[in-house]
CSV table of N, CA and C in Angstrom, one decimal:
chain,number,residue,atom,x,y,z
A,125,MET,N,-6.3,-2.2,19.8
A,125,MET,CA,-7.2,-1.4,18.9
A,125,MET,C,-6.7,0.1,19.0
A,126,ASN,N,-6.7,0.6,20.3
A,126,ASN,CA,-6.3,2.0,20.6
A,126,ASN,C,-4.9,2.3,20.2
A,127,GLU,N,-4.1,1.3,20.2
A,127,GLU,CA,-2.6,1.5,19.7
A,127,GLU,C,-2.6,1.8,18.2
A,128,LEU,N,-3.4,1.2,17.4
A,128,LEU,CA,-3.5,1.5,16.0
A,128,LEU,C,-4.0,2.9,15.9
A,129,LEU,N,-5.1,3.4,16.5
A,129,LEU,CA,-5.4,4.6,16.5
A,129,LEU,C,-4.4,5.8,16.8
A,130,SER,N,-3.6,5.3,17.8
A,130,SER,CA,-2.4,6.3,18.3
A,130,SER,C,-1.5,6.8,17.1
A,131,TYR,N,-1.5,5.9,16.0
A,131,TYR,CA,-0.7,6.3,14.8
A,131,TYR,C,-1.2,7.5,14.2
A,132,ILE,N,-2.5,7.6,14.1
A,132,ILE,CA,-3.1,8.8,13.4
A,132,ILE,C,-3.9,9.9,14.2
A,133,GLU,N,-3.8,9.7,15.6
A,133,GLU,CA,-4.5,10.6,16.5
A,133,GLU,C,-4.3,12.2,16.2
A,134,ASN,N,-3.1,12.4,15.7
A,134,ASN,CA,-2.7,13.7,15.5
A,134,ASN,C,-2.8,14.3,14.1
A,135,VAL,N,-3.3,13.4,13.2
A,135,VAL,CA,-3.8,13.9,11.9
A,135,VAL,C,-5.0,14.6,12.0
A,136,THR,N,-5.0,15.8,11.3
A,136,THR,CA,-6.2,16.8,11.4
A,136,THR,C,-7.4,16.1,10.9
A,137,GLY,N,-8.3,16.2,11.7
A,137,GLY,CA,-9.7,15.6,11.5
A,137,GLY,C,-9.9,14.3,11.6
A,138,LEU,N,-9.0,13.5,12.2
A,138,LEU,CA,-9.2,12.2,12.4
A,138,LEU,C,-9.0,11.8,13.9
A,139,ALA,N,-9.2,12.6,14.8
A,139,ALA,CA,-9.0,12.2,16.3
A,139,ALA,C,-10.1,11.3,16.7
A,140,ASN,N,-11.4,11.3,16.0
A,140,ASN,CA,-12.3,10.4,16.4
A,140,ASN,C,-12.6,9.2,15.5
A,141,ALA,N,-11.6,8.8,14.9
A,141,ALA,CA,-11.6,7.6,14.0
A,141,ALA,C,-12.0,6.3,14.8
A,142,CYS,N,-12.6,5.5,14.1
A,142,CYS,CA,-13.1,4.2,14.7
A,142,CYS,C,-12.6,3.0,13.7
A,143,ILE,N,-12.0,2.0,14.3
A,143,ILE,CA,-11.6,0.9,13.5
A,143,ILE,C,-12.9,0.1,13.0
A,144,SER,N,-13.1,0.0,11.8
A,144,SER,CA,-14.1,-0.8,11.2
A,144,SER,C,-13.8,-2.4,11.2
A,145,ARG,N,-12.6,-2.6,10.5
A,145,ARG,CA,-12.2,-4.1,10.3
A,145,ARG,C,-10.8,-4.1,9.9
A,146,GLN,N,-10.3,-5.2,10.0
A,146,GLN,CA,-8.9,-5.5,9.4
A,146,GLN,C,-9.1,-5.9,8.0
A,147,LEU,N,-8.3,-5.3,7.2
A,147,LEU,CA,-8.5,-5.7,5.7
A,147,LEU,C,-7.5,-6.8,5.4
A,148,SER,N,-6.2,-6.8,5.9
A,148,SER,CA,-5.3,-7.8,5.6
A,148,SER,C,-4.3,-7.8,6.7
A,149,ASP,N,-3.6,-9.0,6.8
A,149,ASP,CA,-2.7,-9.3,7.8
A,149,ASP,C,-1.5,-10.0,7.0
A,150,ALA,N,-0.8,-9.2,6.2
A,150,ALA,CA,0.3,-9.7,5.3
A,150,ALA,C,1.6,-9.8,6.1
A,151,PRO,N,2.5,-10.6,5.5
A,151,PRO,CA,3.9,-10.7,6.1
A,151,PRO,C,4.6,-9.4,6.3
A,152,THR,N,4.3,-8.5,5.5
A,152,THR,CA,5.1,-7.1,5.4
A,152,THR,C,4.3,-6.0,6.0
A,153,HIS,N,3.0,-6.2,6.2
A,153,HIS,CA,2.2,-5.0,6.8
A,153,HIS,C,0.8,-5.5,7.2
A,154,ASP,N,0.1,-4.7,8.0
A,154,ASP,CA,-1.3,-4.9,8.4
A,154,ASP,C,-2.0,-3.8,7.8
A,155,ARG,N,-3.2,-4.0,7.3
A,155,ARG,CA,-4.0,-3.1,6.7
A,155,ARG,C,-5.4,-3.0,7.4
A,156,TRP,N,-5.8,-1.7,7.9
A,156,TRP,CA,-7.2,-1.6,8.5
A,156,TRP,C,-8.2,-0.6,7.9
A,157,LEU,N,-9.6,-0.8,7.9
A,157,LEU,CA,-10.3,0.1,7.4
A,157,LEU,C,-10.8,0.9,8.6
A,158,LEU,N,-10.8,2.2,8.5
A,158,LEU,CA,-11.2,3.1,9.6
A,158,LEU,C,-12.5,3.8,9.1
A,159,ASP,N,-13.2,4.2,10.1
A,159,ASP,CA,-14.5,5.1,9.9
A,159,ASP,C,-14.1,6.4,10.4
A,160,THR,N,-14.1,7.4,9.7
A,160,THR,CA,-13.7,8.9,10.2
A,160,THR,C,-14.8,9.8,9.8
A,161,SER,N,-14.7,11.1,10.3
A,161,SER,CA,-15.6,12.0,9.9
A,161,SER,C,-15.4,12.5,8.5
A,162,ALA,N,-14.2,12.3,8.1
A,162,ALA,CA,-13.8,12.6,6.6
A,162,ALA,C,-14.2,11.4,5.6
A,163,GLY,N,-14.8,10.4,6.2
A,163,GLY,CA,-15.2,9.2,5.3
A,163,GLY,C,-14.2,8.1,5.6
A,164,ALA,N,-14.6,7.0,4.9
A,164,ALA,CA,-13.7,5.6,5.2
A,164,ALA,C,-12.4,5.9,4.7
A,165,MET,N,-11.4,5.3,5.4
A,165,MET,CA,-9.9,5.4,5.2
A,165,MET,C,-9.3,4.2,5.4
A,166,VAL,N,-8.2,3.9,4.8
A,166,VAL,CA,-7.3,2.6,4.9
A,166,VAL,C,-5.9,3.1,5.6
A,167,LEU,N,-5.7,2.5,6.7
A,167,LEU,CA,-4.5,2.5,7.4
A,167,LEU,C,-3.6,1.4,7.2
A,168,THR,N,-2.3,1.7,6.7
A,168,THR,CA,-1.4,0.6,6.4
A,168,THR,C,-0.2,0.8,7.4
A,169,ILE,N,0.2,-0.3,8.2
A,169,ILE,CA,1.3,-0.1,9.1
A,169,ILE,C,2.3,-1.2,8.7
A,170,ASP,N,3.5,-1.0,8.3
A,170,ASP,CA,4.4,-1.7,8.0
A,170,ASP,C,5.0,-2.7,9.2
A,171,LYS,N,5.3,-3.9,9.0
A,171,LYS,CA,5.8,-4.8,9.9
A,171,LYS,C,7.3,-4.9,9.7
A,172,PRO,N,8.1,-5.3,10.8
A,172,PRO,CA,9.6,-5.3,10.7
A,172,PRO,C,10.1,-5.9,9.3
A,173,LEU,N,9.4,-7.0,8.9
A,173,LEU,CA,9.9,-7.7,7.6
A,173,LEU,C,9.8,-6.8,6.3
A,174,ALA,N,9.1,-5.7,6.4
A,174,ALA,CA,9.0,-4.8,5.1
A,174,ALA,C,10.4,-4.0,5.1
A,175,SER,N,11.0,-3.6,6.1
A,175,SER,CA,12.4,-2.9,6.3
A,175,SER,C,13.3,-3.9,5.9
A,176,GLN,N,13.3,-5.1,6.4
A,176,GLN,CA,14.3,-6.3,6.1
A,176,GLN,C,14.3,-6.3,4.6
A,177,LEU,N,13.2,-6.5,3.9
A,177,LEU,CA,13.2,-6.6,2.5
A,177,LEU,C,13.5,-5.3,1.6
A,178,LEU,N,13.7,-4.3,2.4
A,178,LEU,CA,14.0,-3.0,1.8
A,178,LEU,C,12.7,-2.4,1.0
A,179,LEU,N,11.6,-2.7,1.7
A,179,LEU,CA,10.4,-2.1,1.0
A,179,LEU,C,10.0,-0.7,1.7
A,180,THR,N,10.8,0.2,1.3
A,180,THR,CA,10.5,1.6,1.9
A,180,THR,C,9.4,2.2,1.2
A,181,ARG,N,8.9,3.2,1.9
A,181,ARG,CA,7.7,3.9,1.3
A,181,ARG,C,8.2,5.2,0.8
A,182,VAL,N,9.3,5.3,0.4
A,182,VAL,CA,9.8,6.6,-0.2
A,182,VAL,C,9.2,6.6,-1.5
A,183,GLY,N,8.6,7.8,-1.7
A,183,GLY,CA,7.8,8.0,-3.1
A,183,GLY,C,6.6,7.6,-3.1
A,184,GLN,N,6.1,6.7,-2.2
A,184,GLN,CA,4.7,6.2,-2.3
A,184,GLN,C,3.7,7.3,-2.3
A,185,SER,N,3.9,8.2,-1.3
A,185,SER,CA,2.7,9.2,-1.3
A,185,SER,C,2.8,10.1,-2.7
A,186,LYS,N,3.9,10.3,-3.3
A,186,LYS,CA,4.0,11.1,-4.5
A,186,LYS,C,3.2,10.2,-5.6
A,187,ILE,N,3.4,8.9,-5.6
A,187,ILE,CA,2.9,8.0,-6.7
A,187,ILE,C,1.5,8.0,-6.4
A,188,LEU,N,1.0,7.9,-5.1
A,188,LEU,CA,-0.5,8.0,-4.7
A,188,LEU,C,-1.2,9.2,-5.3
A,189,ASP,N,-0.5,10.4,-5.1
A,189,ASP,CA,-0.8,11.7,-5.4
A,189,ASP,C,-1.0,11.7,-7.1
A,190,LEU,N,-0.2,11.2,-7.7
A,190,LEU,CA,-0.3,11.1,-9.3
A,190,LEU,C,-1.3,10.2,-9.6
A,191,THR,N,-1.4,9.0,-9.0
A,191,THR,CA,-2.5,8.1,-9.5
A,191,THR,C,-3.9,8.6,-9.1
A,192,ALA,N,-4.0,9.4,-8.0
A,192,ALA,CA,-5.3,9.9,-7.6
A,192,ALA,C,-5.7,11.1,-8.7
A,193,MET,N,-4.7,11.8,-9.0
A,193,MET,CA,-5.0,12.8,-10.0
A,193,MET,C,-5.5,12.3,-11.4
A,194,ALA,N,-5.0,11.1,-11.6
A,194,ALA,CA,-5.3,10.4,-12.9
A,194,ALA,C,-6.5,9.5,-12.8
A,195,ASP,N,-7.2,9.7,-11.5
A,195,ASP,CA,-8.4,8.8,-11.2
A,195,ASP,C,-8.2,7.3,-11.3
A,196,ALA,N,-7.0,7.0,-10.9
A,196,ALA,CA,-6.5,5.7,-11.0
A,196,ALA,C,-6.2,5.0,-9.6
A,197,GLY,N,-6.4,5.7,-8.6
A,197,GLY,CA,-6.2,5.3,-7.2
A,197,GLY,C,-6.6,6.1,-6.1
A,198,PRO,N,-6.4,5.7,-4.9
A,198,PRO,CA,-6.9,6.5,-3.8
A,198,PRO,C,-6.0,7.7,-3.5
A,199,ALA,N,-6.5,8.8,-3.0
A,199,ALA,CA,-5.7,9.9,-2.5
A,199,ALA,C,-5.1,9.7,-1.2
A,200,PRO,N,-3.8,10.0,-1.0
A,200,PRO,CA,-3.2,9.9,0.3
A,200,PRO,C,-3.7,11.0,1.2
A,201,VAL,N,-3.7,10.7,2.4
A,201,VAL,CA,-4.2,11.6,3.5
A,201,VAL,C,-3.0,11.9,4.5
A,202,PHE,N,-2.1,11.0,4.7
A,202,PHE,CA,-1.1,10.9,5.7
A,202,PHE,C,-0.1,9.9,5.5
A,203,ALA,N,1.2,10.1,5.7
A,203,ALA,CA,2.2,9.2,5.7
A,203,ALA,C,3.4,9.5,6.6
A,204,ASN,N,3.8,8.7,7.3
A,204,ASN,CA,5.2,8.8,7.8
A,204,ASN,C,6.0,7.6,7.5
A,205,ILE,N,6.8,8.0,6.5
A,205,ILE,CA,7.7,7.0,5.8
A,205,ILE,C,8.6,6.3,6.9
A,206,GLY,N,9.1,7.1,7.9
A,206,GLY,CA,10.1,6.5,8.7
A,206,GLY,C,9.4,5.4,9.7
A,207,ARG,N,8.2,5.6,9.9
A,207,ARG,CA,7.4,4.6,10.7
A,207,ARG,C,6.6,3.5,10.1
A,208,GLY,N,6.7,3.7,8.6
A,208,GLY,CA,6.0,2.8,7.7
A,208,GLY,C,4.5,2.8,7.7
A,209,ILE,N,4.0,4.1,8.0
A,209,ILE,CA,2.5,4.2,8.1
A,209,ILE,C,2.0,5.0,7.0
A,210,SER,N,0.9,4.7,6.4
A,210,SER,CA,0.2,5.5,5.3
A,210,SER,C,-1.3,5.4,5.6
A,211,LEU,N,-2.0,6.4,5.2
A,211,LEU,CA,-3.4,6.5,5.3
A,211,LEU,C,-3.9,7.1,3.9
A,212,VAL,N,-4.9,6.3,3.4
A,212,VAL,CA,-5.4,6.8,2.2
A,212,VAL,C,-7.0,6.7,2.3
A,213,HIS,N,-7.6,7.4,1.3
A,213,HIS,CA,-9.1,7.2,1.2
A,213,HIS,C,-9.5,5.9,0.7
A,214,TYR,N,-10.5,5.4,1.4
A,214,TYR,CA,-10.9,3.9,1.0
A,214,TYR,C,-11.8,4.1,-0.3
A,215,LEU,N,-11.5,3.1,-1.3
A,215,LEU,CA,-12.2,3.1,-2.4
A,215,LEU,C,-13.2,1.9,-2.4
A,216,ALA,N,-14.5,2.2,-2.4
A,216,ALA,CA,-15.4,1.2,-2.2
A,216,ALA,C,-15.5,0.4,-3.4
A,217,GLY,N,-15.9,-1.0,-3.4
A,217,GLY,CA,-16.1,-1.7,-4.5
A,217,GLY,C,-15.4,-3.1,-4.1
A,218,GLU,N,-15.6,-4.1,-5.1
A,218,GLU,CA,-15.1,-5.3,-5.0
A,218,GLU,C,-13.8,-5.5,-5.6
A,219,SER,N,-12.9,-6.3,-4.9
A,219,SER,CA,-11.5,-6.4,-5.7
A,219,SER,C,-11.7,-7.8,-6.6
A,220,LEU,N,-11.0,-7.9,-7.6
A,220,LEU,CA,-11.1,-8.9,-8.6
A,220,LEU,C,-10.4,-10.1,-7.9
A,221,GLN,N,-10.9,-11.2,-7.9
A,221,GLN,CA,-10.4,-12.4,-7.4
A,221,GLN,C,-9.6,-13.1,-8.7
A,222,ALA,N,-8.8,-14.0,-8.4
A,222,ALA,CA,-7.9,-14.6,-9.4
A,222,ALA,C,-8.8,-15.4,-10.5
A,223,ASP,N,-9.8,-15.9,-10.2
A,223,ASP,CA,-10.6,-16.6,-11.1
A,223,ASP,C,-11.4,-15.6,-12.1
A,224,GLN,N,-11.6,-14.3,-11.6
A,224,GLN,CA,-12.2,-13.4,-12.4
A,224,GLN,C,-11.3,-12.6,-13.5
A,225,LEU,N,-10.1,-12.8,-13.4
A,225,LEU,CA,-9.2,-12.1,-14.2
A,225,LEU,C,-9.3,-12.6,-15.7
A,226,GLY,N,-9.7,-13.7,-16.0
A,226,GLY,CA,-9.8,-14.3,-17.2
A,226,GLY,C,-11.2,-13.8,-17.9
A,227,GLU,N,-12.0,-13.2,-17.3
A,227,GLU,CA,-13.2,-12.7,-18.0
A,227,GLU,C,-13.0,-11.4,-18.8
A,228,PRO,N,-13.4,-11.5,-20.0
A,228,PRO,CA,-13.0,-10.5,-21.0
A,228,PRO,C,-13.3,-9.0,-20.4
A,229,GLU,N,-14.6,-8.8,-19.7
A,229,GLU,CA,-14.9,-7.5,-19.3
A,229,GLU,C,-14.0,-7.0,-18.2
A,230,ASN,N,-13.5,-7.9,-17.5
A,230,ASN,CA,-12.5,-7.6,-16.4
A,230,ASN,C,-11.1,-7.3,-16.9
A,231,LEU,N,-10.7,-8.2,-17.8
A,231,LEU,CA,-9.5,-7.8,-18.6
A,231,LEU,C,-9.5,-6.4,-19.3
A,232,ILE,N,-10.6,-6.0,-19.8
A,232,ILE,CA,-10.7,-4.7,-20.5
A,232,ILE,C,-10.5,-3.7,-19.4
A,233,ARG,N,-11.3,-3.8,-18.3
A,233,ARG,CA,-11.3,-2.9,-17.2
A,233,ARG,C,-9.7,-2.7,-16.7
A,234,LEU,N,-9.2,-3.7,-16.6
A,234,LEU,CA,-7.8,-3.8,-16.0
A,234,LEU,C,-6.8,-3.2,-16.9
A,235,ALA,N,-7.0,-3.5,-18.2
A,235,ALA,CA,-6.1,-2.9,-19.2
A,235,ALA,C,-6.2,-1.4,-19.4
A,236,HIS,N,-7.6,-0.9,-19.2
A,236,HIS,CA,-7.7,0.6,-19.2
A,236,HIS,C,-7.0,1.2,-17.9
A,237,LEU,N,-7.3,0.6,-16.7
A,237,LEU,CA,-6.6,1.0,-15.5
A,237,LEU,C,-5.0,1.1,-15.7
A,238,LEU,N,-4.4,0.0,-16.0
A,238,LEU,CA,-3.0,-0.1,-16.2
A,238,LEU,C,-2.5,0.9,-17.3
A,239,ARG,N,-3.3,1.2,-18.3
A,239,ARG,CA,-2.8,2.2,-19.4
A,239,ARG,C,-2.8,3.7,-18.6
A,240,ARG,N,-3.9,3.9,-17.8
A,240,ARG,CA,-3.9,5.2,-17.2
A,240,ARG,C,-2.7,5.3,-16.2
A,241,VAL,N,-2.4,4.3,-15.5
A,241,VAL,CA,-1.3,4.3,-14.5
A,241,VAL,C,0.1,4.4,-15.3
A,242,HIS,N,0.2,3.7,-16.4
A,242,HIS,CA,1.6,3.6,-17.1
A,242,HIS,C,1.7,5.0,-17.8
A,243,GLU,N,0.7,5.9,-18.1
A,243,GLU,CA,0.7,7.1,-18.7
A,243,GLU,C,1.1,8.3,-17.7
A,244,ILE,N,1.0,8.0,-16.4
A,244,ILE,CA,1.5,8.9,-15.4
A,244,ILE,C,2.9,9.2,-15.6
A,245,ASN,N,3.2,10.6,-15.5
A,245,ASN,CA,4.7,11.0,-15.5
A,245,ASN,C,5.2,11.0,-14.2
A,246,ILE,N,6.2,10.2,-13.9
A,246,ILE,CA,6.7,9.9,-12.7
A,246,ILE,C,8.3,10.4,-12.7
A,247,ALA,N,8.5,11.4,-13.5
A,247,ALA,CA,9.9,11.8,-13.6
A,247,ALA,C,10.3,12.6,-12.3
A,248,GLY,N,11.5,12.3,-12.0
A,248,GLY,CA,12.0,12.9,-10.7
A,248,GLY,C,11.7,12.1,-9.5
A,249,MET,N,11.2,10.9,-9.7
A,249,MET,CA,10.9,10.1,-8.6
A,249,MET,C,12.2,9.5,-7.9
A,250,GLY,N,13.4,9.7,-8.4
A,250,GLY,CA,14.6,9.1,-7.9
A,250,GLY,C,15.0,7.8,-8.7
A,251,PRO,N,16.0,7.1,-8.0
A,251,PRO,CA,16.6,6.0,-8.9
A,251,PRO,C,15.5,4.9,-9.1
A,252,SER,N,15.5,4.2,-10.2
A,252,SER,CA,14.7,3.1,-10.3
A,252,SER,C,15.1,2.0,-9.4
A,253,ILE,N,14.1,1.0,-9.3
A,253,ILE,CA,14.4,-0.1,-8.4
A,253,ILE,C,15.6,-1.0,-9.0
A,254,SER,N,16.6,-1.3,-8.2
A,254,SER,CA,17.7,-2.2,-8.6
A,254,SER,C,17.3,-3.6,-8.2
A,255,LEU,N,16.9,-4.4,-9.2
A,255,LEU,CA,16.4,-5.7,-9.2
A,255,LEU,C,17.6,-6.5,-8.5
A,256,GLN,N,18.8,-6.2,-9.1
A,256,GLN,CA,20.0,-7.0,-8.5
A,256,GLN,C,20.3,-6.8,-7.2
A,257,ALA,N,20.1,-5.6,-6.7
A,257,ALA,CA,20.3,-5.2,-5.2
A,257,ALA,C,19.2,-6.0,-4.4
A,258,ARG,N,18.0,-5.9,-4.9
A,258,ARG,CA,16.9,-6.6,-4.3
A,258,ARG,C,17.2,-8.1,-4.0
A,259,ILE,N,17.7,-8.8,-5.1
A,259,ILE,CA,17.9,-10.1,-5.2
A,259,ILE,C,19.0,-10.5,-4.2
A,260,ARG,N,20.0,-9.7,-4.3
A,260,ARG,CA,21.2,-10.0,-3.4
A,260,ARG,C,20.7,-9.8,-1.8
A,261,ASN,N,19.9,-8.8,-1.6
A,261,ASN,CA,19.4,-8.7,-0.2
A,261,ASN,C,18.5,-9.8,0.2
A,262,TYR,N,17.6,-10.4,-0.7
A,262,TYR,CA,16.7,-11.4,-0.4
A,262,TYR,C,17.7,-12.6,-0.2
A,263,ALA,N,18.6,-13.0,-1.0
A,263,ALA,CA,19.5,-14.1,-0.8
A,263,ALA,C,20.2,-13.8,0.6
A,264,SER,N,20.7,-12.8,1.0
A,264,SER,CA,21.3,-12.8,2.3
A,264,SER,C,20.4,-13.0,3.5
A,265,LEU,N,19.2,-12.5,3.3
A,265,LEU,CA,18.2,-12.8,4.3
A,265,LEU,C,17.8,-14.3,4.5
A,266,ILE,N,17.8,-14.9,3.3
A,266,ILE,CA,17.6,-16.4,3.3
A,266,ILE,C,18.8,-17.2,3.8
A,267,ASN,N,20.1,-16.8,3.5
A,267,ASN,CA,21.2,-17.4,3.9
A,267,ASN,C,21.3,-17.3,5.3
A,268,SER,N,20.9,-16.1,6.0
A,268,SER,CA,21.1,-15.7,7.4
A,268,SER,C,20.1,-16.6,8.2
A,269,GLU,N,19.0,-16.9,7.6
A,269,GLU,CA,17.9,-17.6,8.3
A,269,GLU,C,18.2,-19.2,8.2
A,270,THR,N,18.8,-19.7,7.2
A,270,THR,CA,19.0,-21.1,7.0
A,270,THR,C,20.3,-21.5,7.3
A,271,GLY,N,21.3,-20.5,7.5
A,271,GLY,CA,22.6,-20.8,7.7
A,271,GLY,C,23.4,-21.3,6.5
A,272,ALA,N,22.7,-21.2,5.3
A,272,ALA,CA,23.3,-21.5,4.0
A,272,ALA,C,24.3,-20.5,3.6
A,273,VAL,N,25.3,-20.9,2.8
A,273,VAL,CA,26.2,-19.9,2.3
A,273,VAL,C,26.2,-19.7,0.7
């Protein structure tokens, strides 16, 4: 636990942060809820698989800034792209579960959120994602794991 806090100990105002609970243990990252003097925050730390899949965090802070300004996402607090670390304000509330997505009121809420996100101007964010390059990379990773050609 102390190792997790070492990632953010030098971030202004977060020296006394406490880990509340783990939010996720995904193949590409771990996500933790922190209690801080500045409020609840979410710490995300990439695992090695993230870089193997070319899931860089370049542009993530800028996108988070833009979505926060549009009131469509959490505001970023800290990011270290090279180490795969990000810290954002925690948004309280419940996440929709798969079986709730078919409910009309949830579909309407989701549609409004997606419309706000898609209206955000992200010009100057750099090259778009190359789907072909990602597919070639995934295929090479699979081939190296299985020995297939």
